[in-house]
Coordinates of C-alpha atoms in Angstrom, one line a residue:
Chain A
M30 CA 115.6 110.4 100.9
R31 CA 115.0 106.6 103.0
N32 CA 117.0 108.1 105.8
A33 CA 114.7 110.7 105.5
A34 CA 112.1 109.4 106.2
T35 CA 113.1 106.3 109.1
R36 CA 113.5 109.6 111.5
A37 CA 109.8 110.5 111.3
W38 CA 108.7 107.4 112.0
M39 CA 110.5 107.5 114.5
S40 CA 109.5 110.7 115.9
A41 CA 105.9 110.1 114.4
Y42 CA 105.7 105.9 116.8
A43 CA 107.5 108.2 119.7
E44 CA 104.3 110.2 119.5
E45 CA 101.2 107.8 118.2
P46 CA 102.0 103.6 117.9
F47 CA 102.0 102.4 115.2
L48 CA 102.5 99.2 113.2
F49 CA 104.7 99.4 110.4
L50 CA 104.5 95.7 107.8
T51 CA 107.8 95.9 105.5
G52 CA 107.5 93.2 102.8
D53 CA 111.2 91.5 103.6
L54 CA 113.3 94.7 102.1
G55 CA 114.7 97.6 105.0
Y56 CA 118.0 96.5 105.2
N57 CA 121.0 98.6 106.3
A58 CA 118.0 101.9 106.4
L59 CA 115.0 100.3 109.3
E60 CA 117.6 98.7 111.6
S61 CA 116.2 101.4 113.7
L62 CA 112.7 101.9 112.9
R63 CA 112.7 98.2 113.8
D64 CA 113.6 97.8 117.4
E65 CA 112.5 100.7 118.6
M66 CA 109.0 99.2 117.4
Q67 CA 110.1 96.1 118.2
D68 CA 106.8 93.7 117.8
H69 CA 105.0 96.9 116.0
F70 CA 107.6 96.2 113.5
I71 CA 106.9 93.2 110.6
N72 CA 108.8 91.4 108.6
A73 CA 105.4 90.0 106.4
G74 CA 107.9 88.0 104.4
I75 CA 108.3 87.8 101.0
A76 CA 104.6 87.9 100.1
E77 CA 103.6 91.7 99.2
Q78 CA 99.6 90.2 98.3
N79 CA 99.1 88.6 101.5
M80 CA 101.1 91.9 102.9
V81 CA 98.8 93.9 101.8
S82 CA 95.2 92.7 102.6
V83 CA 96.9 91.9 106.6
A84 CA 97.5 95.7 106.9
A85 CA 94.0 96.9 105.6
G86 CA 93.0 93.8 107.7
L87 CA 94.2 95.3 110.2
A88 CA 92.2 98.7 109.6
T89 CA 89.1 97.5 109.6
Q90 CA 89.8 97.4 113.3
D91 CA 91.5 100.3 114.0
F92 CA 95.3 100.0 113.5
D93 CA 97.1 102.4 111.8
V94 CA 99.2 100.9 109.0
W95 CA 102.1 101.3 107.4
C96 CA 103.8 98.9 104.3
Y97 CA 106.8 99.4 103.3
S98 CA 108.9 97.2 100.1
I99 CA 111.0 98.5 96.3
A100 CA 108.3 100.3 94.5
P101 CA 106.9 98.4 92.6
F102 CA 106.5 95.3 94.6
C103 CA 104.9 97.9 96.5
Y104 CA 102.1 98.9 94.2
A105 CA 102.4 96.3 91.5
R106 CA 102.8 93.1 92.5
P107 CA 99.6 93.1 95.6
F108 CA 97.2 96.1 92.7
E109 CA 93.7 94.0 93.7
Q110 CA 94.6 94.0 97.0
I111 CA 95.2 97.9 97.2
R112 CA 92.4 98.4 95.0
N113 CA 89.5 95.8 96.7
D114 CA 91.2 95.6 100.1
V115 CA 92.4 99.0 100.6
C116 CA 91.0 101.5 98.2
Q117 CA 87.4 99.9 98.4
H118 CA 87.6 100.4 102.3
D119 CA 88.5 103.7 101.8
L120 CA 91.2 102.0 104.9
P121 CA 94.4 103.9 105.5
V122 CA 96.5 101.6 105.0
K123 CA 100.0 103.4 104.3
L124 CA 102.1 102.4 101.4
V125 CA 105.1 102.7 101.4
G126 CA 107.2 102.3 97.2
N127 CA 110.8 102.9 97.5
G128 CA 113.0 103.8 94.4
G129 CA 110.0 106.0 92.6
G130 CA 110.9 106.5 88.5
Y131 CA 114.7 105.3 87.6
A132 CA 115.9 105.3 91.3
Y133 CA 117.4 102.2 91.7
G134 CA 119.3 102.8 88.3
A135 CA 121.2 99.5 86.9
M136 CA 119.0 97.1 89.0
G137 CA 117.0 96.6 85.9
S138 CA 113.0 97.6 84.8
S139 CA 112.0 94.7 87.6
H140 CA 112.9 97.3 89.9
H141 CA 112.1 101.2 88.3
A142 CA 108.2 102.8 88.6
L143 CA 107.3 104.6 85.9
E144 CA 103.7 103.7 86.1
D145 CA 102.7 103.8 90.3
Y146 CA 100.5 106.2 91.3
G147 CA 99.5 107.3 87.7
T148 CA 98.1 104.2 87.8
L149 CA 97.4 104.4 92.3
L150 CA 94.8 107.5 91.1
T151 CA 93.4 105.5 89.4
L152 CA 91.3 103.9 92.5
P153 CA 89.4 104.9 95.1
N154 CA 90.4 107.0 97.7
M155 CA 94.3 107.0 97.1
H156 CA 96.1 109.9 97.4
V157 CA 100.0 110.1 96.1
Y158 CA 103.2 111.4 98.3
V159 CA 105.7 112.9 96.0
P160 CA 108.5 114.6 98.3
S161 CA 111.1 117.1 96.2
F162 CA 113.7 116.6 98.9
A163 CA 114.2 114.7 101.8
G164 CA 113.5 117.3 104.0
D165 CA 109.6 117.4 103.3
L166 CA 109.1 113.9 104.9
P167 CA 108.9 114.6 108.4
D168 CA 105.5 116.7 107.7
I169 CA 104.8 114.5 104.5
V170 CA 104.8 111.6 107.3
T171 CA 103.0 114.2 109.6
R172 CA 99.6 115.0 106.6
M173 CA 100.0 110.8 105.8
R174 CA 98.9 110.6 109.2
E175 CA 96.5 112.5 109.2
S176 CA 94.4 111.7 106.9
Q177 CA 91.9 109.5 107.3
H178 CA 92.6 107.6 103.8
P179 CA 94.4 105.2 101.7
A180 CA 97.9 106.3 101.1
Y181 CA 100.8 105.8 98.8
L182 CA 104.7 107.1 99.6
R183 CA 106.2 107.4 96.2
L184 CA 110.1 107.5 97.5
G185 CA 113.6 108.9 95.6
H186 CA 117.1 110.2 96.2
C187 CA 117.4 113.0 97.7
E188 CA 119.0 115.5 94.9
V189 CA 119.4 119.1 97.2
P190 CA 122.3 121.5 94.3
D191 CA 124.5 122.5 96.1
R192 CA 124.2 125.9 98.1
Y193 CA 120.1 125.2 97.1
R194 CA 117.7 126.7 100.0
V195 CA 115.0 124.1 100.1
P196 CA 111.8 125.8 100.2
A197 CA 109.8 125.6 103.7
Y198 CA 107.2 122.1 103.0
A199 CA 104.3 122.6 100.7
P200 CA 102.5 120.7 98.4
W201 CA 102.7 123.2 95.1
R202 CA 105.7 124.5 96.5
R203 CA 107.4 127.2 93.6
L204 CA 111.5 126.2 94.0
A205 CA 113.2 129.0 92.4
A206 CA 111.3 132.4 90.9
G207 CA 111.1 133.0 87.0
N208 CA 110.0 135.5 85.1
D209 CA 109.4 133.2 82.1
V210 CA 108.2 129.5 81.3
V211 CA 106.6 127.9 84.2
I212 CA 108.8 124.2 84.8
L213 CA 105.8 121.6 87.0
T214 CA 108.3 118.8 88.7
V215 CA 107.1 115.6 90.7
G216 CA 110.3 114.3 92.4
P217 CA 113.2 114.5 92.9
I218 CA 114.7 115.7 89.8
A219 CA 113.1 118.9 91.0
G220 CA 117.0 118.8 92.3
A221 CA 119.4 118.3 89.6
L222 CA 116.6 120.7 87.3
L223 CA 117.5 123.5 90.0
A224 CA 121.6 122.2 89.7
G225 CA 121.4 123.0 86.3
L226 CA 118.7 125.9 86.6
H227 CA 122.4 127.6 88.7
D228 CA 124.2 127.7 85.6
W229 CA 121.0 129.8 83.4
D230 CA 122.4 132.9 81.6
G231 CA 119.2 133.9 79.0
S232 CA 117.4 136.9 80.0
T233 CA 113.6 135.3 80.8
R234 CA 114.4 132.6 84.2
P235 CA 111.9 129.9 84.1
E236 CA 110.0 129.8 87.3
V237 CA 110.8 126.5 88.5
W238 CA 108.0 124.9 91.2
S239 CA 106.8 121.1 92.6
I240 CA 103.3 119.2 93.5
S241 CA 104.2 116.5 95.9
E242 CA 100.3 114.9 96.8
L243 CA 98.0 114.3 94.2
P244 CA 95.0 114.5 93.3
L245 CA 94.3 117.5 92.6
E246 CA 90.5 116.9 93.6
S247 CA 92.5 117.2 97.1
N248 CA 95.0 119.3 96.5
P249 CA 94.9 121.9 93.3
P250 CA 96.6 124.7 92.7
P251 CA 97.1 127.5 94.3
L252 CA 97.0 131.0 93.2
E253 CA 100.7 132.3 92.9
F254 CA 101.3 128.9 90.5
L255 CA 97.5 129.6 88.4
T256 CA 98.9 133.7 88.5
A257 CA 102.9 132.8 86.9
L258 CA 101.1 130.4 84.6
E259 CA 98.5 133.6 83.6
R260 CA 101.6 135.9 83.0
N261 CA 103.2 134.1 80.8
P262 CA 101.2 130.8 80.0
R263 CA 104.1 128.4 78.9
L264 CA 104.3 125.6 81.5
C265 CA 106.3 122.5 81.3
V266 CA 105.7 119.3 83.1
V267 CA 108.6 117.1 84.5
E268 CA 108.1 113.6 85.5
E269 CA 109.8 110.8 85.9
H270 CA 106.1 108.5 85.1
V271 CA 105.1 107.6 81.9
A272 CA 102.5 109.9 79.5
Q273 CA 99.4 108.1 80.9
G274 CA 98.5 108.5 84.3
S275 CA 101.1 111.4 84.7
V276 CA 100.8 114.7 85.7
G277 CA 101.2 116.2 82.9
Q278 CA 98.3 114.5 81.5
I279 CA 96.1 114.8 84.8
F280 CA 97.3 118.6 85.0
A281 CA 96.6 119.5 80.4
H282 CA 92.9 117.9 81.5
F283 CA 92.6 120.3 84.6
A284 CA 93.5 122.7 82.5
L285 CA 90.4 122.0 79.8
K286 CA 88.5 121.7 81.4
H287 CA 89.2 125.0 84.0
G288 CA 89.7 126.9 81.3
I289 CA 93.4 126.9 81.7
P290 CA 95.6 129.2 79.3
L291 CA 97.9 127.5 78.2
E292 CA 99.9 129.0 74.8
Q293 CA 102.3 126.5 75.2
F294 CA 102.9 122.6 76.4
D295 CA 105.8 120.2 77.2
H296 CA 105.4 117.0 79.2
L297 CA 108.9 115.2 79.3
C298 CA 108.5 112.0 80.9
A299 CA 109.7 108.3 81.5
L300 CA 110.4 106.6 78.6
G301 CA 111.0 103.1 79.0
Y302 CA 114.2 101.9 77.9
P303 CA 114.6 103.6 74.0
S304 CA 118.4 102.2 74.2
G305 CA 117.0 98.3 75.5
R306 CA 119.8 99.5 77.7
Y307 CA 120.7 99.5 81.0
G308 CA 122.5 102.0 83.3
S309 CA 121.9 104.2 86.8
Q310 CA 119.3 106.7 86.7
N311 CA 121.4 109.4 85.3
F312 CA 121.5 106.9 82.3
H313 CA 117.6 107.2 81.5
R314 CA 117.3 110.1 82.8
K315 CA 119.1 111.3 79.8
E316 CA 117.6 108.9 77.6
C317 CA 114.6 110.5 78.0
G318 CA 116.0 113.6 77.6
L319 CA 115.3 114.0 81.6
D320 CA 118.4 115.0 82.1
A321 CA 118.8 118.5 83.8
A322 CA 121.0 120.3 80.8
T323 CA 118.0 118.5 78.5
I324 CA 115.0 120.3 80.2
L325 CA 116.7 123.2 80.0
K326 CA 117.5 123.2 77.1
R327 CA 113.6 122.4 75.9
A328 CA 112.1 125.3 78.7
E329 CA 113.9 127.5 76.6
A330 CA 112.5 126.9 74.1
L331 CA 109.5 127.8 75.1
V332 CA 111.1 130.9 76.1
H333 CA 111.8 131.9 72.5
R334 CA 109.0 129.7 71.7
V335 CA 109.5 128.2 68.8
Chain B
M17 CA 67.4 63.1 108.2
N18 CA 70.0 63.8 109.8
L19 CA 69.9 62.5 113.6
D20 CA 72.6 64.7 114.8
M21 CA 70.5 67.5 115.5
S22 CA 67.4 69.0 117.0
S23 CA 63.4 69.6 115.3
D24 CA 64.5 72.8 115.2
T25 CA 68.2 73.0 113.3
A26 CA 66.6 70.7 110.9
A27 CA 63.8 73.5 110.7
L28 CA 66.0 76.2 110.5
I29 CA 68.3 75.2 108.4
R30 CA 65.2 74.1 105.7
S31 CA 64.2 77.3 106.0
S32 CA 66.8 78.9 105.1
K33 CA 67.4 76.5 102.2
R34 CA 64.6 77.8 101.4
R35 CA 64.9 81.2 101.5
L36 CA 68.4 80.9 100.1
L37 CA 66.0 78.9 96.8
Q38 CA 63.7 81.5 96.5
M39 CA 65.6 84.2 96.0
H40 CA 68.5 83.3 93.6
Y41 CA 65.1 81.8 92.3
E42 CA 64.2 84.7 91.4
A43 CA 67.0 87.1 91.5
G44 CA 67.7 84.2 87.9
V45 CA 71.0 84.0 89.7
G46 CA 73.1 80.7 89.8
H47 CA 76.1 80.0 92.2
I48 CA 74.1 77.5 93.8
G49 CA 76.1 74.8 93.8
G50 CA 78.2 76.3 96.2
N51 CA 76.4 78.3 97.7
L52 CA 74.1 74.9 98.8
S53 CA 77.3 73.5 100.0
A54 CA 78.5 76.4 102.4
L55 CA 75.3 77.2 104.2
D56 CA 75.0 74.2 106.8
S57 CA 78.7 75.8 108.2
L58 CA 77.6 79.4 107.6
L59 CA 73.9 78.8 109.9
C60 CA 76.5 76.7 112.1
L61 CA 79.4 79.6 113.7
H62 CA 76.1 81.9 113.9
H63 CA 73.4 80.2 115.2
A64 CA 75.8 78.3 117.5
V65 CA 79.4 79.4 117.8
M66 CA 79.9 82.1 117.1
T67 CA 79.6 85.4 120.0
D68 CA 79.3 89.4 119.6
N69 CA 83.5 89.3 119.6
D70 CA 84.4 86.5 116.9
L71 CA 84.6 88.3 113.1
F72 CA 83.5 86.3 110.5
V73 CA 85.4 86.8 106.7
L74 CA 83.1 85.5 103.7
S75 CA 86.2 84.9 101.4
K76 CA 83.6 82.2 99.0
G77 CA 82.8 85.3 97.7
H78 CA 80.0 83.2 95.6
A79 CA 78.7 81.8 98.4
A80 CA 76.9 85.7 99.3
G81 CA 74.2 84.0 98.8
A82 CA 74.1 82.4 101.7
L83 CA 75.4 83.9 104.0
Y84 CA 73.8 87.0 103.1
V85 CA 69.7 84.0 104.6
T86 CA 72.6 83.6 106.7
L87 CA 72.3 87.2 108.3
W88 CA 68.3 87.1 107.7
S89 CA 68.5 84.0 109.6
I90 CA 69.6 85.9 112.9
G91 CA 67.8 89.1 112.0
K92 CA 70.1 91.5 110.9
L93 CA 68.8 91.0 107.2
T94 CA 65.3 91.3 106.0
D95 CA 63.0 90.0 104.2
E96 CA 62.9 92.4 101.9
D97 CA 66.5 92.9 102.6
L98 CA 66.4 89.5 100.9
T99 CA 64.1 90.6 98.2
S100 CA 65.9 93.6 96.7
F101 CA 69.3 90.7 96.2
H102 CA 71.1 91.6 92.5
Q103 CA 68.6 94.1 91.7
D104 CA 69.7 97.6 91.0
R105 CA 69.9 99.7 93.8
T106 CA 71.3 97.3 96.0
R107 CA 73.4 96.1 98.7
L108 CA 73.0 92.5 98.4
A109 CA 75.5 92.3 95.2
G110 CA 76.3 89.0 93.9
H111 CA 79.5 88.6 96.3
P112 CA 79.2 91.4 99.6
A113 CA 80.0 94.5 97.9
P114 CA 82.2 98.1 100.4
K115 CA 80.5 98.8 103.7
A116 CA 77.3 97.4 102.5
I117 CA 75.9 95.6 105.4
E118 CA 77.0 95.3 108.9
G119 CA 78.4 91.2 109.9
I120 CA 80.3 91.8 106.5
P121 CA 83.3 93.8 107.8
V122 CA 84.7 93.2 104.3
A123 CA 84.2 93.0 100.6
T124 CA 85.0 89.7 98.6
G125 CA 84.8 88.6 95.3
S126 CA 88.0 87.5 94.4
L127 CA 89.7 85.0 96.0
G128 CA 92.2 84.0 98.5
H129 CA 91.9 87.9 99.6
G130 CA 89.0 86.6 102.2
L131 CA 92.4 85.4 104.6
P132 CA 94.9 87.7 104.7
L133 CA 92.3 90.2 105.9
A134 CA 91.3 87.2 109.1
S135 CA 95.2 86.5 109.3
G136 CA 94.9 91.2 109.5
M137 CA 91.3 90.7 111.7
A138 CA 93.3 88.5 114.1
M139 CA 96.4 90.1 114.1
A140 CA 94.6 92.7 115.7
K141 CA 93.3 90.7 118.0
K142 CA 95.8 89.3 119.3
F143 CA 98.4 92.9 120.0
R144 CA 95.7 94.0 121.5
H145 CA 94.9 91.2 123.8
E146 CA 91.0 91.1 122.9
P147 CA 88.7 88.1 123.4
G148 CA 87.3 86.6 120.5
R149 CA 87.8 84.7 117.4
V150 CA 88.3 85.1 114.1
F151 CA 86.8 83.1 111.4
C152 CA 87.0 82.8 107.6
L153 CA 85.4 80.4 105.0
T154 CA 86.9 80.2 101.7
S155 CA 86.4 77.3 98.4
D156 CA 88.4 74.5 98.4
G157 CA 89.6 75.6 94.7
E158 CA 90.3 78.5 95.7
W159 CA 93.5 77.2 97.3
Q160 CA 95.7 77.5 94.1
E161 CA 95.6 80.9 95.3
G162 CA 98.7 82.2 96.3
S163 CA 98.1 84.8 98.6
N164 CA 96.3 82.0 100.7
W165 CA 99.3 79.7 100.9
E166 CA 101.2 83.6 102.2
A167 CA 98.8 84.2 105.0
L168 CA 98.3 80.2 105.4
I169 CA 102.8 80.7 106.2
F170 CA 102.2 83.7 108.1
A171 CA 99.7 83.0 110.6
R172 CA 101.3 80.1 111.2
H173 CA 104.2 82.2 111.9
H174 CA 103.3 85.1 114.1
K175 CA 100.8 82.4 116.2
L176 CA 97.3 83.7 115.8
Y177 CA 95.8 81.2 117.7
N178 CA 92.9 82.6 117.3
L179 CA 92.3 82.7 113.5
T180 CA 89.9 79.8 112.5
I181 CA 90.1 79.0 108.5
L182 CA 87.4 76.4 107.3
I183 CA 87.8 74.9 104.3
D184 CA 84.7 74.6 101.9
R185 CA 85.6 70.8 99.7
N186 CA 83.0 70.4 97.7
R187 CA 85.5 70.0 94.8
L188 CA 84.0 71.3 92.4
Q189 CA 84.9 73.9 90.6
G190 CA 84.6 76.8 88.3
F191 CA 84.7 74.9 85.3
G192 CA 85.8 71.7 86.2
T193 CA 86.3 69.5 89.6
T194 CA 89.3 69.9 91.4
D195 CA 91.0 67.4 90.2
E196 CA 90.8 68.0 87.0
V197 CA 91.2 71.5 86.8
A198 CA 94.4 71.6 89.1
S199 CA 94.9 69.0 91.7
L200 CA 95.5 70.2 95.3
G201 CA 96.8 66.7 96.1
D202 CA 95.5 65.4 99.6
L203 CA 95.2 68.4 101.1
R204 CA 95.5 67.7 105.0
P205 CA 98.8 67.1 105.6
Q206 CA 99.7 69.5 102.7
L207 CA 98.2 72.7 104.9
S208 CA 99.1 69.9 108.5
S209 CA 103.5 70.7 106.8
F210 CA 103.1 74.3 107.4
G211 CA 102.9 73.4 111.1
V212 CA 99.2 74.5 111.5
T213 CA 96.1 72.5 113.0
V214 CA 93.9 70.2 111.2
E215 CA 90.4 68.3 110.5
E216 CA 88.1 67.2 108.4
V217 CA 84.5 66.7 109.4
D218 CA 81.1 66.0 107.4
G219 CA 80.5 69.8 106.2
H220 CA 76.5 68.7 105.9
S221 CA 76.2 67.4 110.0
W222 CA 74.6 69.9 112.5
R223 CA 76.6 67.9 115.5
A224 CA 80.0 67.1 113.2
L225 CA 80.7 70.6 113.0
S226 CA 78.7 72.5 116.2
D227 CA 82.3 70.6 118.3
A228 CA 84.5 71.1 115.9
L229 CA 84.3 74.7 115.2
S230 CA 83.4 75.3 118.8
C231 CA 86.7 74.5 119.6
T232 CA 88.6 76.6 121.6
D233 CA 92.9 74.9 121.3
P234 CA 94.5 77.6 119.9
G235 CA 95.5 77.8 115.9
P236 CA 95.7 78.5 114.1
R237 CA 93.7 75.7 112.3
V238 CA 92.1 74.2 109.1
I239 CA 88.8 72.7 109.4
I240 CA 88.7 70.6 106.2
L241 CA 84.7 70.6 105.6
D242 CA 83.7 67.9 103.6
T243 CA 80.3 68.5 101.8
V244 CA 78.4 68.1 98.8
K245 CA 77.9 70.4 95.9
G246 CA 74.2 71.8 95.4
K247 CA 73.7 70.1 98.9
G248 CA 69.4 68.8 98.5
I249 CA 68.6 69.3 95.7
P250 CA 69.3 66.4 93.9
S251 CA 69.5 67.4 90.8
F252 CA 71.7 69.8 91.6
E253 CA 73.8 67.5 92.9
N254 CA 77.9 67.3 92.3
K255 CA 77.1 68.7 89.8
L256 CA 79.4 71.4 87.9
D257 CA 76.0 73.8 86.2
S258 CA 75.3 74.1 90.0
H259 CA 78.2 76.7 90.1
Y260 CA 76.7 79.1 87.4
L261 CA 73.6 78.1 86.5
P262 CA 70.1 80.0 87.7
L263 CA 67.5 77.5 88.5
S264 CA 64.4 77.3 86.1
D265 CA 61.1 77.1 87.2
L266 CA 61.1 73.1 87.4
E267 CA 63.5 73.1 89.1
Y268 CA 62.8 75.3 91.7
S269 CA 59.4 74.3 92.1
R270 CA 60.6 70.4 92.3
A271 CA 63.6 72.1 95.4
M272 CA 61.2 73.3 97.0
Q273 CA 58.9 70.3 97.5
E274 CA 61.9 68.4 98.1
L275 CA 63.4 70.3 101.0
G276 CA 58.9 70.5 102.6
S277 CA 57.7 73.5 103.5

């Protein structure tokens, strides 16, 4: 996704210049952007607190500013700077966290971002963008540029299954038609799930959706999604994020508040490090039941109302 | 009396101090010591140095009272505004709030934020080749925050020639002297070693302040202001209590007497 984002930034920059700050990250990925942007590409060094506040200072003077780092260095280290300097002033600073969820795999827990969008959504004015596929980046970058609010973009590894035709980007999207339980995905884990669904041989079929923009207040579920739930009021939310602050919790709250009846609800999410061991992204997903086989098994359980 | 200032300046300082004390006394709010150590530099900046092209960031947000009174002294806040200080529905919070007051571009209060913000503003001016300077007032204890050093490295590396950093060195912080709590050593050579220009001036001498702040040599420049916490109120001067405690009735009436009308 990072390469797709770089191409999207290159196109966006050609249309209208902006500033891009990196916390000394982007090797083997952002070089073309750096060469194109020249002095508008600023390596702020390994100093994320300063980077975010500098971005806020630039934004007070009407500059369009993006800040890039590995996800936890982007949202956790400078959290107070995001809170006080960016969000409380409602400045349109765009934060980009590379490696959402367990994407950095065996690099270890310091590099994982398991609570990023939940944490950031507690802040005023913050908008979150989580692409499911690399092809979403041009639309998302455009939408982020048009927004006049703080924003966070969570990048991951694109996992489009073979022969799968990705539908055009939309903040809510039906990724696979079905006639039973609804699975709502967040981020690129959708690709792994769709790949697993290819071999699904049940008599009924789950309907798979993705959500890519939060909060729900500015991106409420569309009628088609609500209709699917009305038809089959069984929902399974799948995301590489801890339960606290997750889309699962957010949607459950939304459903209760708006009287959306859910007969059954399941939530598959990041559980941290259950075994205390580390490995690839798929290793961690499997430990949390976020691999396609487990997700579909859980969905099947909802189908059969176990 | 400070002989380096005109009678008008002396009157400005006296009336501003009186208004500051009145505001804090009526609101029952402390932080008076750090406001009084910063007030002279704020007045000098806003009356004798800054132009419409300049920006000011108060990084030591607990000196909000001094900034509000300074803005009052140049007509940007009214007496009624100051009366609302710390009251319900006020725009004048104990630390500057976001988007509350024209003339205060950013909210502060958590230390270590102002200088990076000011660096961003200075960089914006540099990008656009805009005239004007950016001033940022920090406390001395605030330099225990790592983000200030991050910002100093950034400002020097990016040659933010239009950035002037003021350090209100009153040598007292929340729970002791800066030397006792977490000594910064000799600040000047430490700052100089980062490649910025550093000078030390008497933070209560209008002439010294005016000379140092008016200097337009390319920066980033750091001006260490030697100041006295609680300046002008003998019972408060260099006292840790003045960091937190509000004025008692007796202290207030004595202080007003000492300041004169």
